[in-house]
Short mmCIF file of C-alpha atoms in Angstrom, two decimals:
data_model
loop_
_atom_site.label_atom_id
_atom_site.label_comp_id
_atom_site.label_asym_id
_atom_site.label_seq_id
_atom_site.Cartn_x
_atom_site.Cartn_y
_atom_site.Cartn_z
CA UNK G 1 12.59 -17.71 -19.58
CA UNK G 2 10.17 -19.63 -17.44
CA UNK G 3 7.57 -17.76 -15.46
CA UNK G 4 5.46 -19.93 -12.87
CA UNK G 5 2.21 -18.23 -11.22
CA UNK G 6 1.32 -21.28 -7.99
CA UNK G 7 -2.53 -19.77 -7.11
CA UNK G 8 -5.28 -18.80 -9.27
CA UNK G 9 -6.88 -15.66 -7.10
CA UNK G 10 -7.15 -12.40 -8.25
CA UNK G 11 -3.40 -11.49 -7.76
CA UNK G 12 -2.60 -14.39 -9.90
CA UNK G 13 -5.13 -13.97 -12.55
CA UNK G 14 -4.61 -10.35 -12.99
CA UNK G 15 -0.33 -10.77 -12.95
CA UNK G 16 -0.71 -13.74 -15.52
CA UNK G 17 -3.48 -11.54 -17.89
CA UNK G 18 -1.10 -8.92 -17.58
CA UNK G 19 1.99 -10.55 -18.35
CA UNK G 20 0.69 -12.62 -21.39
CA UNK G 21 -0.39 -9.12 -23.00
CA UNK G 22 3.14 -7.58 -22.08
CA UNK G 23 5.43 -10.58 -23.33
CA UNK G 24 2.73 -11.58 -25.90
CA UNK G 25 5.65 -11.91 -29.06
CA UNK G 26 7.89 -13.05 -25.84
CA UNK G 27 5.85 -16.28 -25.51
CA UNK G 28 4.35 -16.39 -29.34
CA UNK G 29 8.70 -16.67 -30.31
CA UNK G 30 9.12 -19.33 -27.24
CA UNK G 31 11.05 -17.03 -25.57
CA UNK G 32 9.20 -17.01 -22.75
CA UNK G 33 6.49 -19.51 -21.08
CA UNK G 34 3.69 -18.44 -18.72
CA UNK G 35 2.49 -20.98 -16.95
CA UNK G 36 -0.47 -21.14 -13.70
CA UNK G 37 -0.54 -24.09 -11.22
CA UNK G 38 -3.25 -23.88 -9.34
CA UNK G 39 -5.71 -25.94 -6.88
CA UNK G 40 -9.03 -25.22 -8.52
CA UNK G 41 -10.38 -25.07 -11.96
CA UNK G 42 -13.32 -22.61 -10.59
CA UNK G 43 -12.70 -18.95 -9.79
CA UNK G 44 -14.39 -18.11 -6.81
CA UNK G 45 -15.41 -13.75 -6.57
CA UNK G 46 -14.85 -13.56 -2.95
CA UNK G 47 -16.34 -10.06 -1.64
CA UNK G 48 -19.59 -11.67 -3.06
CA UNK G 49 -19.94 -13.77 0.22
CA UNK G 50 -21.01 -10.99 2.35
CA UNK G 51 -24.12 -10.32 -0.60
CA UNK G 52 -25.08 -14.14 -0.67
CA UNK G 53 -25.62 -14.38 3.20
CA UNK G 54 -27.79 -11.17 2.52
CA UNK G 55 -29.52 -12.63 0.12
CA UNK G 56 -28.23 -10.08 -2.42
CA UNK G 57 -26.72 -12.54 -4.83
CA UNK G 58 -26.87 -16.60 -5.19
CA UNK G 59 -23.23 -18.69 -5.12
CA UNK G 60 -23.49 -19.42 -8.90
CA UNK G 61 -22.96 -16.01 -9.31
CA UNK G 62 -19.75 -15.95 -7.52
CA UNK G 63 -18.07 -18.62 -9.80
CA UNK G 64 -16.18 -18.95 -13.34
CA UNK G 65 -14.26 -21.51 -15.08
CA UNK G 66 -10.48 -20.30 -14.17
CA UNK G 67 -9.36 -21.44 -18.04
CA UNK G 68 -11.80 -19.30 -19.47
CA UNK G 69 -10.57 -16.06 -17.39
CA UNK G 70 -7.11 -16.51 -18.47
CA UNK G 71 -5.10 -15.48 -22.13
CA UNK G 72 -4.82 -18.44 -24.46
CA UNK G 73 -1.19 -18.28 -24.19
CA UNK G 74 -1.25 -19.38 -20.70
CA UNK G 75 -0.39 -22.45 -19.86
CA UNK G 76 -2.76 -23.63 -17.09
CA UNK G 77 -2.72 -26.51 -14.80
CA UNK G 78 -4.92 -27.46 -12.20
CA UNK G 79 -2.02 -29.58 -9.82
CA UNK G 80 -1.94 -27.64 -6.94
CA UNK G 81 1.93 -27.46 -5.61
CA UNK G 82 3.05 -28.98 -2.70
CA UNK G 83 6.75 -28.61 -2.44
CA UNK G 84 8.45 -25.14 -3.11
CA UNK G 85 12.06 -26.05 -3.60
CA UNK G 86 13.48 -22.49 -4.28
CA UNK G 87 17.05 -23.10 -4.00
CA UNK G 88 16.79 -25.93 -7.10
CA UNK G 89 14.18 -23.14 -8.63
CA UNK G 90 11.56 -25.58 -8.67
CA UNK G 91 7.96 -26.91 -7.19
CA UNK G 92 6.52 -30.38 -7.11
CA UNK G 93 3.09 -30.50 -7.42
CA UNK G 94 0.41 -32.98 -5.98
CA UNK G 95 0.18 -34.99 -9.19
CA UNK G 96 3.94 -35.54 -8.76
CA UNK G 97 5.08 -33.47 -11.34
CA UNK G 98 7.87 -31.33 -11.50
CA UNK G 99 7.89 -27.79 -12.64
CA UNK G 100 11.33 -25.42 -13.33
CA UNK G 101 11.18 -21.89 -13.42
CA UNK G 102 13.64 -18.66 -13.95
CA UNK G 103 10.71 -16.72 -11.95
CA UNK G 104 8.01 -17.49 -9.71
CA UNK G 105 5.08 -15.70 -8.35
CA UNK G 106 3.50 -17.07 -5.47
CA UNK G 107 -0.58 -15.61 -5.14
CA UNK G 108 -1.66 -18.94 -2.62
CA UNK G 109 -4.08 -16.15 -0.95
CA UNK G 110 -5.07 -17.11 2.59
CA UNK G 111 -7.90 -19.46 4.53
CA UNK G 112 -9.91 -19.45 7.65
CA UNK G 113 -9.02 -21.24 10.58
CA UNK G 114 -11.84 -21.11 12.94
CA UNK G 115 -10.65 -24.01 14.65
CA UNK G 116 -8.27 -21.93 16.52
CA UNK G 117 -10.58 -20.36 18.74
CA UNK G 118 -12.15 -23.11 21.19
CA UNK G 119 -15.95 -23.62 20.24
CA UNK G 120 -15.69 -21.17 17.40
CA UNK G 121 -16.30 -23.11 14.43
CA UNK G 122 -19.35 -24.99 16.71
CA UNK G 123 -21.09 -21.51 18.05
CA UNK G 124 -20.86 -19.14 14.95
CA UNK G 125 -21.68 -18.94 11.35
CA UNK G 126 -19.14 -16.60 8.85
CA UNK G 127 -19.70 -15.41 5.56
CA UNK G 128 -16.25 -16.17 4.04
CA UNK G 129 -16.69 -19.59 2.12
CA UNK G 130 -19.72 -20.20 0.30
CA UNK G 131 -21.14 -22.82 2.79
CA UNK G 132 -20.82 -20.09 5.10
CA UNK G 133 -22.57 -17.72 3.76
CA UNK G 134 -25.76 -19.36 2.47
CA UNK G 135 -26.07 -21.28 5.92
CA UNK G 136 -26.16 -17.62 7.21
CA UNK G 137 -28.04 -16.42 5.00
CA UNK G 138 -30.84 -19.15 6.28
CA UNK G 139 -30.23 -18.18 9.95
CA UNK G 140 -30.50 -14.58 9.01
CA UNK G 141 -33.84 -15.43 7.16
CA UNK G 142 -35.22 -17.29 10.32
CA UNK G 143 -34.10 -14.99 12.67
CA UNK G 144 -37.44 -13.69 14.49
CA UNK G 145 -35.77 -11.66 17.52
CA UNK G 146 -32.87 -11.63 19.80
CA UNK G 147 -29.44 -10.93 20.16
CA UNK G 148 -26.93 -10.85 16.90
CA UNK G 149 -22.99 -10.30 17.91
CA UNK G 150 -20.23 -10.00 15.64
CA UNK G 151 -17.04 -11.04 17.09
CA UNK G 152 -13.46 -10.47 15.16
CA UNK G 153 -10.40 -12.35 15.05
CA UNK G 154 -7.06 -11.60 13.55
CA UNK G 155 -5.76 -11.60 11.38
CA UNK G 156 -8.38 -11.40 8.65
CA UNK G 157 -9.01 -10.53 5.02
CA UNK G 158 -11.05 -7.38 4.09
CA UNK G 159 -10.75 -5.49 6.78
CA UNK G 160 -14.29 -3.16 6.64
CA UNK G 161 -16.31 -6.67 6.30
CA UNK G 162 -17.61 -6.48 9.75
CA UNK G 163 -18.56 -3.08 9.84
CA UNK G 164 -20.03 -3.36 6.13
CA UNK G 165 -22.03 -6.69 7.86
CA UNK G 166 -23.44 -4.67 10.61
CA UNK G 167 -24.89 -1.94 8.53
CA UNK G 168 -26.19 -4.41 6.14
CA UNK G 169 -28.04 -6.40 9.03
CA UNK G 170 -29.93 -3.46 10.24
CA UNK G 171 -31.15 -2.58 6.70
CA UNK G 172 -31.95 -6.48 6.45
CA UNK G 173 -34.40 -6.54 10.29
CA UNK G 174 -35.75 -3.35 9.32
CA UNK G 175 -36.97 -4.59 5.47
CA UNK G 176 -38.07 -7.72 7.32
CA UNK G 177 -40.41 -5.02 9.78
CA UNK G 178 -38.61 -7.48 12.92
CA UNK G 179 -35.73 -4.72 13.84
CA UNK G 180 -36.76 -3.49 16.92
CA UNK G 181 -37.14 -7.77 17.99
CA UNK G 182 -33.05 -7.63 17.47
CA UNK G 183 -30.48 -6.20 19.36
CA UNK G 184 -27.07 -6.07 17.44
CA UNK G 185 -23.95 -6.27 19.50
CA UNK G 186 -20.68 -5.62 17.47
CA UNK G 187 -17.47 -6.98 19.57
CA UNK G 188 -13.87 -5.31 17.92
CA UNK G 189 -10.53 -6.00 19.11
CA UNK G 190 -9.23 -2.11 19.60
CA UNK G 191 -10.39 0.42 21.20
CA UNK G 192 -12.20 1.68 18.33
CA UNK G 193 -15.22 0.41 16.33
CA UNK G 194 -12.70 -0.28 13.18
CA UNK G 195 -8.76 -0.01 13.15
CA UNK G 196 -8.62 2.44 10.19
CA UNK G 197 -9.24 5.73 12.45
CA UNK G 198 -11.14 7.59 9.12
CA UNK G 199 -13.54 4.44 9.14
CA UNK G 200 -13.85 4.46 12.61
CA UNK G 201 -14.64 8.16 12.94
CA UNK G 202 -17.81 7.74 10.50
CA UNK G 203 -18.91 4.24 11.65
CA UNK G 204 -19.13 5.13 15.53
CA UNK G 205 -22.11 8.00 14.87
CA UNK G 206 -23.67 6.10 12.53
CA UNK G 207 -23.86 2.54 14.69
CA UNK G 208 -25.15 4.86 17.19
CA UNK G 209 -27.77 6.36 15.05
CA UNK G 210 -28.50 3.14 13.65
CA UNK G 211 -29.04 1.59 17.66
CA UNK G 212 -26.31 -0.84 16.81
CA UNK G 213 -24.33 -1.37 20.43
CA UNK G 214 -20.84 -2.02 20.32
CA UNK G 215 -17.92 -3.14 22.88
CA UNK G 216 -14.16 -2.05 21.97
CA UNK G 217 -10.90 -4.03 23.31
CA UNK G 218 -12.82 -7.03 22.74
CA UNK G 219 -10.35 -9.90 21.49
CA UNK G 220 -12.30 -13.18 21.17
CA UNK G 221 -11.15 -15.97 23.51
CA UNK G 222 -13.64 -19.10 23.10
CA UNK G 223 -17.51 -19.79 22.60
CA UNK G 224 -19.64 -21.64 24.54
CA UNK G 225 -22.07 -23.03 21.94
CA UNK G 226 -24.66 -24.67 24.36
CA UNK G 227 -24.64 -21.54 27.14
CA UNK G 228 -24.32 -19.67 23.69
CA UNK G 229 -21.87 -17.14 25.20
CA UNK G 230 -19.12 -15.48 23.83
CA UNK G 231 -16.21 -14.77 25.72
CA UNK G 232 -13.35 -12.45 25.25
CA UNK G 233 -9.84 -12.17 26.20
CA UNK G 234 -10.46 -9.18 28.45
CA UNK G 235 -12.71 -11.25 30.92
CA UNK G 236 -16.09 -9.78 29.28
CA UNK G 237 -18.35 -12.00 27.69
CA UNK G 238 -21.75 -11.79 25.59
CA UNK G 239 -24.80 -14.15 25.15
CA UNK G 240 -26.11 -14.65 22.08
CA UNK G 241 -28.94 -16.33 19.94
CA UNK G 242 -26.99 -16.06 16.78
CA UNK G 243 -23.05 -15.46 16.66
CA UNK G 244 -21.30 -14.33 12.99
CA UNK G 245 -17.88 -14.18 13.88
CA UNK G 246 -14.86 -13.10 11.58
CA UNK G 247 -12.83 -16.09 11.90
CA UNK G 248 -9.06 -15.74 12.28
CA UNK G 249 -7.01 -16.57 9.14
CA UNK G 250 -3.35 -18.25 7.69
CA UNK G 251 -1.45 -18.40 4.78
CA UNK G 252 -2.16 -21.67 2.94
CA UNK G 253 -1.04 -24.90 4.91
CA UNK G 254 1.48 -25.78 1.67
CA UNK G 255 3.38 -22.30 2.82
CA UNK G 256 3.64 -23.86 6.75
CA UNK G 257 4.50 -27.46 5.29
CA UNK G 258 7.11 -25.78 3.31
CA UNK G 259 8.74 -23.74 6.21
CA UNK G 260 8.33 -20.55 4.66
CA UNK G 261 6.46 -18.23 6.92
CA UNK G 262 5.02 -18.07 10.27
CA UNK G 263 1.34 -19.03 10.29
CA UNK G 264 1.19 -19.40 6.16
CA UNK G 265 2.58 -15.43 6.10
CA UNK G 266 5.80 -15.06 3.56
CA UNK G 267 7.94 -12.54 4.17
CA UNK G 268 8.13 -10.25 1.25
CA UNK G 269 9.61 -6.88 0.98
CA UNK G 270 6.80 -3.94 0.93
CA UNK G 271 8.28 -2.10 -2.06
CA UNK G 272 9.86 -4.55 -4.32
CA UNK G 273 7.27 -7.54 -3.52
CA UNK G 274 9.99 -10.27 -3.85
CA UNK G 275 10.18 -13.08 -1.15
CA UNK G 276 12.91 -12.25 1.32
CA UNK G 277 16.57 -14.14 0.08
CA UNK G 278 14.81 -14.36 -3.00
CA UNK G 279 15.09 -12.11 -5.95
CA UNK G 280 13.66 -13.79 -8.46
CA UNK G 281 10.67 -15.31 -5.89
CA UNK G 282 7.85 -12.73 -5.93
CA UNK G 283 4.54 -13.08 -3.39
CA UNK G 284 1.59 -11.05 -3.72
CA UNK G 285 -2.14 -10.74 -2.15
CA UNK G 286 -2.67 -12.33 0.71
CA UNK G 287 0.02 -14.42 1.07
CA UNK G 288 2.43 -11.62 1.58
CA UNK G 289 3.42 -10.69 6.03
CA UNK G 290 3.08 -6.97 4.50
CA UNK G 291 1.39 -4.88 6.47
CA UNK G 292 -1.54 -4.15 3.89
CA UNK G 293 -5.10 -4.82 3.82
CA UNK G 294 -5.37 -8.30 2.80
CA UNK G 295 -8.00 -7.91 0.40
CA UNK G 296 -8.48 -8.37 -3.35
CA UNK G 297 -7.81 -5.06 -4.45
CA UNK G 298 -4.23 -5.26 -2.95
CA UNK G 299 -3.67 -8.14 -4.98
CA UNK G 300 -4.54 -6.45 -7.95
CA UNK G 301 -2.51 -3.65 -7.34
CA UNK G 302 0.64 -5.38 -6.43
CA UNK G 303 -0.17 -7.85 -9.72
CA UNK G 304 0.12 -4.83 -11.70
CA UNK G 305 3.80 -4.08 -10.40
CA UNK G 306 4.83 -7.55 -10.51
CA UNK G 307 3.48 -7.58 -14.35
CA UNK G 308 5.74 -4.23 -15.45
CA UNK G 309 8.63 -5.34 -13.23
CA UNK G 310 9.06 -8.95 -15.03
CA UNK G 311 8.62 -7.41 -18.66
CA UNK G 312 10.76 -4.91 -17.67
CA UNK G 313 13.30 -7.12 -16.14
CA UNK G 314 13.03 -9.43 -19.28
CA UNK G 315 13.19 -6.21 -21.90
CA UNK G 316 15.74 -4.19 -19.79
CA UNK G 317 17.64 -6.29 -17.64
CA UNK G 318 16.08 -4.30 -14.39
CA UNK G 319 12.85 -3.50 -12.94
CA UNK G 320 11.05 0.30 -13.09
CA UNK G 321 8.47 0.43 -10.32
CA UNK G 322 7.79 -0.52 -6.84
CA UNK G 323 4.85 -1.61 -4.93
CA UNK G 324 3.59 2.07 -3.18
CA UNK G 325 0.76 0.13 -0.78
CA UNK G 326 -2.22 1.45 -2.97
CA UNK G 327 -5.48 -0.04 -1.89
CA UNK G 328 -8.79 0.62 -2.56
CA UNK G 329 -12.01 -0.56 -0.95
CA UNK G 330 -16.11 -0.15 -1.02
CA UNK G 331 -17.49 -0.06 2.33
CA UNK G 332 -21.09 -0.79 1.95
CA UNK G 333 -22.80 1.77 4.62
CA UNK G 334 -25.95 -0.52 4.33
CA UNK G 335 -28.06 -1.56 1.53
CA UNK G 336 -28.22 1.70 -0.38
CA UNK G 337 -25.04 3.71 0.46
CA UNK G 338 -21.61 3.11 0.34
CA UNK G 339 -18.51 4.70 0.39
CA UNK G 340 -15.15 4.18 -0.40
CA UNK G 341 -11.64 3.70 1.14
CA UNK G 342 -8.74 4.65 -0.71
CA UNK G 343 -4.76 5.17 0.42
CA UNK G 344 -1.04 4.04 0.06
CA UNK G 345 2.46 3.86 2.04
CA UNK G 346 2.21 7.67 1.99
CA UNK G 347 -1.69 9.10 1.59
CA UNK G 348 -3.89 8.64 4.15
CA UNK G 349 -7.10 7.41 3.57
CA UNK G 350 -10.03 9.88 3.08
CA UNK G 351 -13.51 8.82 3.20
CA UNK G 352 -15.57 10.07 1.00
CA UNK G 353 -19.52 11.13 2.72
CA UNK G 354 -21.37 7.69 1.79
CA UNK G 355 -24.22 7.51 -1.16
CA UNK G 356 -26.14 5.89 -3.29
CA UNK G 357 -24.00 6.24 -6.35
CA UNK G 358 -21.11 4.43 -4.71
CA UNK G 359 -23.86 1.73 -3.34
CA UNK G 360 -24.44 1.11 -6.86
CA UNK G 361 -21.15 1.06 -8.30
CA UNK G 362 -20.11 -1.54 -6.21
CA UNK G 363 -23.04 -3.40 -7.36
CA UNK G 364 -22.24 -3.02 -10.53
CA UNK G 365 -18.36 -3.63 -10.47
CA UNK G 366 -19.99 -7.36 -8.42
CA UNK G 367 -20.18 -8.08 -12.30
CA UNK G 368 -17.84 -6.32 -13.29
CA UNK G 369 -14.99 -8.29 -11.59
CA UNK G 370 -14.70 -10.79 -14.67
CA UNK G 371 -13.41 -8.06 -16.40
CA UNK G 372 -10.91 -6.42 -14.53
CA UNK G 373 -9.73 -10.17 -13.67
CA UNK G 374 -9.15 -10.75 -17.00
CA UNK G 375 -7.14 -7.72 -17.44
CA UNK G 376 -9.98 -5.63 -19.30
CA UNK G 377 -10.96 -2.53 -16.85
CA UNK U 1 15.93 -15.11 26.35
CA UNK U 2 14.29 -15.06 23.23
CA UNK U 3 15.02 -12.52 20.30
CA UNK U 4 12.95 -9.71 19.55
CA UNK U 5 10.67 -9.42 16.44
CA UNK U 6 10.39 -6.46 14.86
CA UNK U 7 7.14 -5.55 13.04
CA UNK U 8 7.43 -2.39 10.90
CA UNK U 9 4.39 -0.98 10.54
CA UNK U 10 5.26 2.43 9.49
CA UNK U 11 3.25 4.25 7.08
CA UNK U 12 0.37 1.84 6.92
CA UNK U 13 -3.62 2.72 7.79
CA UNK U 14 -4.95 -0.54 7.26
CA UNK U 15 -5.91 -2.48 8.73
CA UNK U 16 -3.08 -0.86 10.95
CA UNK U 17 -0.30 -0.68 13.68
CA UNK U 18 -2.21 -1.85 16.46
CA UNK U 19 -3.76 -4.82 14.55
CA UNK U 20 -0.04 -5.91 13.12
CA UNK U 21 0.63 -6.50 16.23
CA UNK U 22 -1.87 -7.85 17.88
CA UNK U 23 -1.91 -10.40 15.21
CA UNK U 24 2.12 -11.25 15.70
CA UNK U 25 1.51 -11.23 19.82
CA UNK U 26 -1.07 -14.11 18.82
CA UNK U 27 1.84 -16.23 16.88
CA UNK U 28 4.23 -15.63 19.50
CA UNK U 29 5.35 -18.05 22.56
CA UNK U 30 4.81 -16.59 26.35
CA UNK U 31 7.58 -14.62 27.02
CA UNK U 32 8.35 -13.37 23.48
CA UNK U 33 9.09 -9.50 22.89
CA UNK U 34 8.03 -7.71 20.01
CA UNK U 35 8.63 -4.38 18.88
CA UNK U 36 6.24 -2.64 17.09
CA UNK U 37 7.44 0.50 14.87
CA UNK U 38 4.43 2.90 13.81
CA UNK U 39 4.63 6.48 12.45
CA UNK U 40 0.68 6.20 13.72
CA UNK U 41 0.02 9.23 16.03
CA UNK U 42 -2.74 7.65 17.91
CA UNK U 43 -0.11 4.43 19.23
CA UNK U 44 1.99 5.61 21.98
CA UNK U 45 -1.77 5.64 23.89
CA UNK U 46 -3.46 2.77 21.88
CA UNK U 47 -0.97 0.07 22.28
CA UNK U 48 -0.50 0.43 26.10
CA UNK U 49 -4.16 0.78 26.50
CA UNK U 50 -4.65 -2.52 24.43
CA UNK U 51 -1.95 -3.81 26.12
CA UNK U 52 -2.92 -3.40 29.64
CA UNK U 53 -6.11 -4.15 29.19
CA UNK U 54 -5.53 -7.72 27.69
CA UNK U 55 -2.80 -8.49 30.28
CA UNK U 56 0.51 -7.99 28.08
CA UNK U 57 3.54 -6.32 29.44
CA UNK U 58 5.15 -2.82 27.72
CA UNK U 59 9.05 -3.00 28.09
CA UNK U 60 9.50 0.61 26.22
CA UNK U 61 7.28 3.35 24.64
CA UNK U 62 8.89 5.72 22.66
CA UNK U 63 9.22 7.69 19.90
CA UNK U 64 12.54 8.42 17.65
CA UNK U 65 12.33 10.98 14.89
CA UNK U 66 8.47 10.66 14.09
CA UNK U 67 8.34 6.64 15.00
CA UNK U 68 6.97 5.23 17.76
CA UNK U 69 9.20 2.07 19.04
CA UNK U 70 6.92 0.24 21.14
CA UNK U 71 8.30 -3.25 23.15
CA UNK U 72 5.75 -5.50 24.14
CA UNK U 73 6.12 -9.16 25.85
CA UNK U 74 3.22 -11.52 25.66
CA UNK U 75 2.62 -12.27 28.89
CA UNK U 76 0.00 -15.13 28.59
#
C-alpha cells in the first residue's frame, strides 16, 4: 500500500505524523510506505505573521526544518509535484520523477494573489508572507499620524485576521503614545464588521469603544497608489496614508495547471474529505472548495479524520469517521485579551467574553505549534 | 444560457453563506447564475442587500424546509 502526502502544511504534517504512528508495524513490515512530496524543506508557522508585523515575534521564529517535524519512517522529498495524473494513480514531480500511489492526500494549502485587484499589490502592505509582514511591521513602526484602512478581499485564509489586526493596531498607536495622530478605517465586504454574526456582535461595540471607524458592504475594487485611494465596488472610496489590505487568495497554481478546480479550489466532499470522482484521492486544509474556515486548525482537524479513515480502511477494509466541520480559532481582542472561536457542521459558534488567560494561551500555543505539528498535543 | 452553480452552504458559520458566495460570484463570467443554499437565518435579507447594493441581480429568494435557495446572476 502506497500512501502519497503532495504539501508539507499543517494538514500534511499532522495526517503524515499521524499515520506513521497508526501504521507504524504497517510500514516497519513494508506493508505500507508513507511518503511527503513537498515544495519546501522549511516549515513556515503561518498565524505568526500577524505577531511579526507587530513586532511580537521575529521570522526565525516562524520557521523549522520540515524533516525534522516529521516520523523517521517517513519518506520525505522535497520535489514539489507538478502533474497529478489520477486516473494512472500517479504524480510527476518537478525533478521529473515519477511517483505511484494506492492513496493520495493532497494538503497544497493556498497563496495570495494580490495581483488581482488593480494597484493592489503597488498601494498596500499584508501580513501573510514573511516579506509582508516585516515590511509592515517597518511602516507600522514609522507611522507618526494619519489614516490606516484595512480593506478585505475574498476569498481568504483565517477569517478573524482583520479584525484581530485592527485591535492589535490600536493597542500598538496607543503603546507608541501617537493614537489619537491615527484614524483607523476598517473596510469589510458584508454588511457586518465580520461574517461570523457571534464575532461580529462583540467586535462592532468594541471597534466603537476602541474609536476604530468602520464601513460595511465594502468589496475592494482597485487602488490608486499615487492619489493613495482606495476604491470599492460599491462606488465608495477611502484615502489613505498607509493601506494593509487582506489580499484575495487561490488554490496553488499546480491545482489550475492540472484542471482540477476553479481558481486552485478542489472539490472535495464536506464529510468524507475525498476529491470528488475520487475515492481513494483525499484533499484537506486549504485546498479543499468546502465551505470551512480556511485556516490551520481546519487542516488539523480534517488531518485527524483522514489519519483514522486510511488505518481504518487499511485494518478494516472501510472507513469509521467523517469530517463534522470542527474548527477552532484565537481571536486576539488586542494585545492582552483574546478569545476564542469554536464550532462545527452542527454547533454554532459561541464566543467566549475575551481575557487575558486566552491572550496568553495563544501566546504560548505560538510555541507550542511544533508540537501539535508533530503529532504530540 | 449558462448552467447554474450551486454552492451549498448549509450548516456553516464561517467564514459563511454570504462570503461563499460572494467569493464564487467573483470566479464567475457576466451573466452566470448561482444559487446559494444557506440554513443561515440572517440570508434571505443579507444576500439581497449585498446584492443590490453591489449591482448583482436576484432571480429567486426563498426558503424550502429551513433552507434558503437564493439565485443570483452576476451582473457585471
Amino acid at each position: 500500500m502506497r500512501i502519497l502526502i503532495v504539501g508539507g502544511g499543517t494538514g500534511g504534517t499532522v495526517l503524515a505524523n499521524n499515520l506513521a504512528r497508526r501504521l507504524a508495524v504497517e510500514i516497519r513490515s513494508h506493508k505500507v510506505r508513507l511518503t511527503m512530496l513537498t515544495a519546501s524543506d522549511k516549515h513556515l508557522y503561518q498565524p505568526g505573521l500577524l505577531y511579526v508585523a507587530f513586532g511580537q515575534m521575529t521570522p526565525d521564529q516562524l520557521y523549522r526544518d520540515q524533516a525534522g517535524l516529521l516520523e523517521s519512517s517517513v519518506e520525505f522529498h522535497v520535489d514539489p509535484v507538478v502533474k497529478f495524473q489520477l486516473d494512472q494513480k500517479q504524480v510527476v514531480t518537478k525533478s521529473g520523477k515519477t511517483y505511484e500511489y494506492d492513496i493520495l492526500i493532497i494538503a497544497t494549502g493556498s497563496r495570495i494573489v494580490p495581483d488581482e485587484v488593480p494597484g493592489l499589490k503597488e498601494g498596500s502592505e499584508n501580513f501573510y508572507t514573511v516579506e509582508g509582514a516585516v515590511r509592515l511591521r517597518k511602516r507600522l513602526m514609522e507611522f507618526e499620524g494619519g489614516t490606516i484602512a484595512m480593506v478585505v478581499s475574498l476569498p481568504h485564509k483565517c477569517p478573524v485576521a482583520p479584525v484581530e489586526a485592527m485591535f492589535m493596531l490600536h493597542d500598538f498607536f496607543k503603546a507608541r503614545g501617537i493614537r489619537d495622530k491615527v484614524r483607523l478605517r476598517y473596510h469589510y465586504p458584508v454588511n457586518k464588521v465580520h461574517a461570523t454574526a457571534n464575532v461580529a456582535v462583540w467586535a462592532k461595540p468594541e471597534f466603537d469603544k476602541a474609536g476604530i471607524e468602520y464601513e460595511t458592504l465594502f468589496n475592494l475594487k482597485e487602488v490608486d497608489p499615487e492619489k493613495q485611494i482606495v476604491y470599492s465596488e460599491e462606488g465608495t472610496e477611502c484615502k489613505y496614508d498607509l493601506l494593509i489590505a487582506i489580499p484575495p487568495h487561490r488554490g496553488m497554481e499546480e491545482i489550475e495547471n492540472n484542471k482540477m478546480g476553479q481558481a486552485g479550489w478542489i472539490p472535495t466532499h464536506r464529510h468524507k474529505l475525498t476529491m470528488d470522482g475520487y475515492d481513494n484521492v483525499y484533499v484537506i486544509g486549504d485546498a479543499t472548495n468546502i465551505p470551512v474556515s480556511k485556516t490551520g486548525s481546519a487542516a488539523h482537524f480534517e488531518a485527524e479524520v483522514v489519519a483514522e479513515n486510511i488505518e481504518s480502511q487499511i485494518k478494516t477494509g472501510s472507513t469509521v469517521r467523517e469530517y463534522d466541520g470542527k474548527v477552532y480559532c484565537f481571536i486576539e481582542g488586542g494585545f492582552d485579551r483574546a478569545t476564542y472561536n469554536a464550532f462545527d457542521y452542527v454547533n454554532l459558534p459561541v464566543l467566549k467574553p475575551p481575557s487575558k488567560s486566552i491572550h496568553w494561551f495563544k501566546m504560548a500555543y505560538n510555541r507550542m505549534y511544533w508540537t501539535t505539528v508533530r503529532g504530540l498535543l | 444560457m449558462s448552467e447554474v452553480k450551486v454552492v451549498d452552504a448549509r450548516n456553516t458559520f464561517c467564514p459563511g453563506p454570504l462570503m461563499e458566495l460572494i467569493s464564487n460570484m467573483k470566479m464567475a463570467s457576466v451573466g452566470d447564475t448561482i444559487e446559494l443554499l444557506s440554513t443561515d437565518e440572517g440570508s434571505g435579507a443579507d444576500v439581497p442587500e449585498w446584492v443590490n447594493k453591489v449591482g448583482h441581480e436576484i432571480i429567486s429568494n426563498e426558503k424550502i424546509e429551513g433552507v434558503w435557495h437564493i439565485k443570483v446572476r452576476k451582473a457585471k
